Coordinates of C-alpha atoms in Angstrom, one line a residue:
Chain A
A1 CA -10.4 -11.3 7.7
Q2 CA -10.1 -7.6 8.3
T3 CA -11.8 -5.1 6.0
V4 CA -11.3 -1.4 5.5
T5 CA -14.0 0.9 4.2
Q6 CA -13.6 4.4 2.7
S7 CA -17.0 5.7 1.9
Q8 CA -15.9 8.9 0.1
P9 CA -14.8 8.1 -3.5
E10 CA -14.0 11.8 -4.1
M11 CA -13.6 14.8 -1.9
S12 CA -13.0 18.4 -3.0
V13 CA -11.6 21.3 -0.9
Q14 CA -10.5 24.8 -1.4
E15 CA -6.9 25.5 -1.1
A16 CA -5.9 26.6 2.5
E17 CA -9.1 25.0 4.0
T18 CA -9.4 21.9 6.0
V19 CA -10.7 18.5 4.8
T20 CA -11.4 15.3 6.6
L21 CA -11.2 11.9 5.0
S22 CA -13.1 8.9 6.5
C23 CA -12.1 5.5 7.1
T24 CA -13.7 2.6 9.1
Y25 CA -12.4 -0.9 9.6
D26 CA -13.6 -4.2 10.9
T27 CA -11.4 -6.5 13.0
S28 CA -11.6 -8.8 16.0
E29 CA -8.0 -8.1 16.9
S30 CA -7.1 -5.8 19.8
D31 CA -3.6 -4.8 18.7
Y32 CA -3.0 -3.5 15.1
Y33 CA -1.7 -0.7 13.1
L34 CA -3.4 1.9 10.9
F35 CA -1.9 4.0 8.1
W36 CA -2.9 6.6 5.6
Y37 CA -1.0 6.5 2.3
K38 CA -1.0 9.1 -0.5
Q39 CA -0.8 8.1 -4.1
P40 CA -0.2 11.0 -6.5
P41 CA -0.4 10.5 -10.3
S42 CA 3.2 9.4 -10.3
R43 CA 1.7 6.3 -8.5
Q44 CA 4.4 6.3 -5.8
M45 CA 2.8 5.3 -2.5
I46 CA 3.8 7.7 0.2
L47 CA 3.2 7.2 3.9
V48 CA 1.3 10.1 5.4
I49 CA 0.7 9.0 8.9
R50 CA 0.4 5.9 11.2
Q51 CA -1.3 5.0 14.3
E52 CA -0.8 2.2 16.7
A53 CA -3.9 0.8 18.2
Y54 CA -2.6 0.6 21.7
K55 CA -1.9 4.4 21.7
Q56 CA -4.8 6.5 22.8
Q57 CA -3.2 9.7 21.5
N58 CA -4.1 10.6 18.0
A59 CA -1.1 10.8 15.6
T60 CA -0.1 14.1 14.1
E61 CA 2.4 14.9 11.4
N62 CA 2.6 18.6 10.6
R63 CA -0.6 19.5 8.7
F64 CA -2.0 15.9 8.9
S65 CA -3.7 14.5 11.9
V66 CA -6.0 11.6 12.7
N67 CA -9.1 11.0 14.8
F68 CA -8.7 7.4 16.0
Q69 CA -11.8 6.1 17.7
K70 CA -10.9 2.5 18.6
A71 CA -14.3 1.5 19.9
A72 CA -16.0 2.9 16.9
K73 CA -13.3 1.3 14.6
S74 CA -12.9 4.7 12.9
F75 CA -9.7 6.3 11.6
S76 CA -10.2 9.6 9.9
L77 CA -7.5 11.9 8.4
K78 CA -7.7 15.6 8.7
I79 CA -5.7 17.7 6.4
S80 CA -5.3 21.3 7.5
D81 CA -4.3 24.3 5.3
S82 CA -4.7 22.2 2.2
Q83 CA -2.2 22.7 -0.5
L84 CA -2.2 22.0 -4.2
G85 CA 0.4 19.3 -3.7
D86 CA -2.0 17.4 -1.4
A87 CA -4.1 16.4 -4.5
A88 CA -3.8 12.6 -4.7
M89 CA -5.6 9.4 -4.0
Y90 CA -5.6 8.7 -0.3
F91 CA -5.7 5.1 1.0
C92 CA -6.5 3.9 4.5
A93 CA -4.7 0.7 5.4
Y94 CA -4.8 -1.8 8.2
R95 CA -2.1 -4.3 9.4
S96 CA -2.0 -6.9 12.1
P97 CA 1.0 -7.2 14.3
Y98 CA 3.7 -9.1 12.4
S99 CA 3.4 -12.8 12.9
G100 CA 5.5 -14.3 10.1
G101 CA 2.6 -16.4 9.1
G102 CA 1.6 -14.7 5.9
A103 CA -0.9 -12.2 7.4
D104 CA 1.6 -9.4 7.6
G105 CA 0.6 -7.4 4.5
L106 CA -1.6 -4.4 4.4
T107 CA -5.3 -4.4 3.8
F108 CA -6.4 -1.3 1.9
G109 CA -9.5 0.6 1.5
K110 CA -10.7 1.6 -1.9
G111 CA -9.3 5.1 -1.7
T112 CA -10.5 8.7 -1.8
H113 CA -9.6 11.0 -4.6
L114 CA -8.8 14.4 -3.1
I115 CA -9.2 17.4 -5.3
I116 CA -7.7 20.8 -4.3
Q117 CA -9.5 23.8 -5.7
P118 CA -7.1 26.7 -6.2
Chain B
S1 CA 12.7 5.2 4.8
A2 CA 14.1 2.7 2.2
V3 CA 15.3 3.3 -1.3
I4 CA 13.4 0.7 -3.5
S5 CA 14.3 0.3 -7.1
Q6 CA 11.7 -1.5 -9.1
K7 CA 12.2 -2.6 -12.7
P8 CA 10.8 -2.2 -15.3
S9 CA 8.7 0.9 -14.7
R10 CA 6.3 -0.1 -17.4
D11 CA 6.0 -2.6 -20.2
I12 CA 3.5 -3.7 -22.9
C13 CA 3.4 -7.4 -23.4
Q14 CA 1.8 -9.9 -25.7
R15 CA -0.8 -12.3 -24.2
G16 CA 0.6 -15.7 -23.4
T17 CA 4.1 -14.4 -22.5
S18 CA 5.6 -13.8 -19.1
L19 CA 7.2 -10.8 -17.5
T20 CA 9.5 -10.7 -14.5
I21 CA 9.6 -7.7 -12.3
Q22 CA 12.5 -7.0 -10.1
C23 CA 12.6 -5.3 -6.7
Q24 CA 16.0 -4.2 -5.2
V25 CA 16.3 -2.5 -1.8
D26 CA 19.2 -0.4 -0.6
S27 CA 19.5 -2.3 2.7
Q28 CA 18.3 -5.4 4.4
V29 CA 14.6 -5.6 5.1
T30 CA 12.5 -7.8 7.3
M31 CA 9.7 -8.4 4.9
M32 CA 9.0 -8.0 1.2
F33 CA 5.5 -8.0 -0.4
W34 CA 4.0 -7.9 -3.8
Y35 CA 0.8 -6.0 -4.5
R36 CA -1.4 -5.6 -7.5
Q37 CA -3.4 -2.4 -8.3
Q38 CA -5.9 -2.9 -11.0
P39 CA -6.9 0.2 -13.1
G40 CA -8.8 2.6 -10.8
Q41 CA -8.7 0.2 -7.9
S42 CA -7.0 -0.2 -4.6
L43 CA -4.0 -2.4 -3.7
T44 CA -4.4 -6.0 -3.2
L45 CA -1.7 -8.2 -1.6
I46 CA -0.5 -11.0 -3.9
A47 CA 2.0 -12.6 -1.6
T48 CA 4.7 -12.3 1.0
A49 CA 8.1 -13.0 -0.4
N50 CA 10.0 -15.2 2.0
Q51 CA 13.8 -15.4 2.0
G52 CA 14.9 -18.9 1.2
S53 CA 11.5 -20.5 1.1
E54 CA 8.3 -20.5 -0.9
A55 CA 6.3 -17.3 -0.9
T56 CA 3.0 -17.1 1.1
Y57 CA 0.2 -16.4 -1.3
E58 CA -3.1 -14.7 -0.5
S59 CA -6.5 -16.2 -1.5
G60 CA -7.0 -15.9 -5.2
F61 CA -3.3 -15.9 -6.2
V62 CA -1.4 -19.0 -7.0
I63 CA 2.3 -19.8 -7.5
D64 CA 1.9 -21.1 -11.0
K65 CA 0.6 -17.7 -12.2
F66 CA 2.7 -15.5 -9.9
P67 CA 6.0 -17.2 -9.1
I68 CA 8.1 -15.2 -6.6
S69 CA 11.7 -15.5 -5.7
R70 CA 13.7 -13.9 -2.8
P71 CA 17.2 -15.1 -2.8
N72 CA 18.4 -12.7 -0.2
L73 CA 17.3 -9.9 2.2
T74 CA 17.5 -7.1 -0.4
F75 CA 16.1 -8.6 -3.6
S76 CA 12.9 -10.2 -4.9
T77 CA 11.2 -10.9 -8.3
L78 CA 7.7 -11.4 -9.3
T79 CA 6.8 -13.1 -12.5
V80 CA 3.4 -12.7 -14.2
S81 CA 3.0 -15.9 -16.3
N82 CA 1.0 -16.7 -19.3
M83 CA -0.5 -13.2 -19.3
S84 CA -3.9 -12.1 -20.4
P85 CA -5.4 -8.6 -20.7
E86 CA -6.9 -9.1 -17.3
D87 CA -3.4 -9.0 -15.8
S88 CA -3.0 -5.4 -16.9
S89 CA -2.3 -3.6 -13.6
I90 CA 0.3 -1.8 -11.6
Y91 CA 2.4 -4.2 -9.6
L92 CA 4.1 -2.8 -6.6
C93 CA 6.9 -4.1 -4.3
S94 CA 6.7 -3.1 -0.7
V95 CA 9.2 -3.6 2.2
V96 CA 9.4 -3.4 5.9
R97 CA 12.7 -2.6 7.6
P98 CA 13.9 -4.1 10.9
M99 CA 12.4 -2.3 14.0
N100 CA 9.9 -0.4 11.8
T101 CA 6.2 -0.8 11.5
E102 CA 5.5 1.0 8.3
A103 CA 5.8 -0.3 4.7
F104 CA 7.6 1.5 2.0
F105 CA 6.8 1.0 -1.7
G106 CA 8.6 0.9 -5.0
Q107 CA 7.4 3.1 -7.8
G108 CA 5.5 0.3 -9.3
T109 CA 5.4 -1.5 -12.7
R110 CA 2.6 -0.6 -15.1
L111 CA 1.9 -3.7 -17.1
T112 CA -0.3 -3.6 -20.2
V113 CA -1.2 -6.9 -21.9
V114 CA -2.4 -6.7 -25.5

């Protein structure tokens, strides 16, 4: 079974600065998908960014980018120019390629609570 | 993205009773899932809701406790049966659309069992 580890229960950053959230995972699969989700107090899960394991290029979405190190099984999220609205729980998640055999859901890390200091 | 309507948004229930949570999507989706998020915790997959057949449950979750229906490609229900205070959690519906890889989530149902 796959596992996802987020070793930072809480992170704090000054507004407008850059912060990096860590995520490592364990898998024996060669093909998979990785995601970062954001959960504000409203509890709505919002997709921040995704990465396909077969792609060497790191994904980028505006102020959000990842550092995907496949050999190290590491998938960190960098948030640039942090904004007050970025404050939330951030979850790293892993998914195998769809098989239809019941192993198609997401495996989540425990989450990192991101605090933005004004 | 997908528009997902999950009802109820919250409920307070007596122990020993059951609650059915509904998940309605605005368009046909390939896959539907149900997750549980215990207080202050991460999300744990309960089961995959299969259209026209029995749901596929993850380890630690059983059909008698969490019966799931999926009568068509846009709707699913999760029932939390014979509830105890330990069932107090947020329950989230999640869907994957055809040709997409990412999952989208409903707003969740916050369940409190007293």
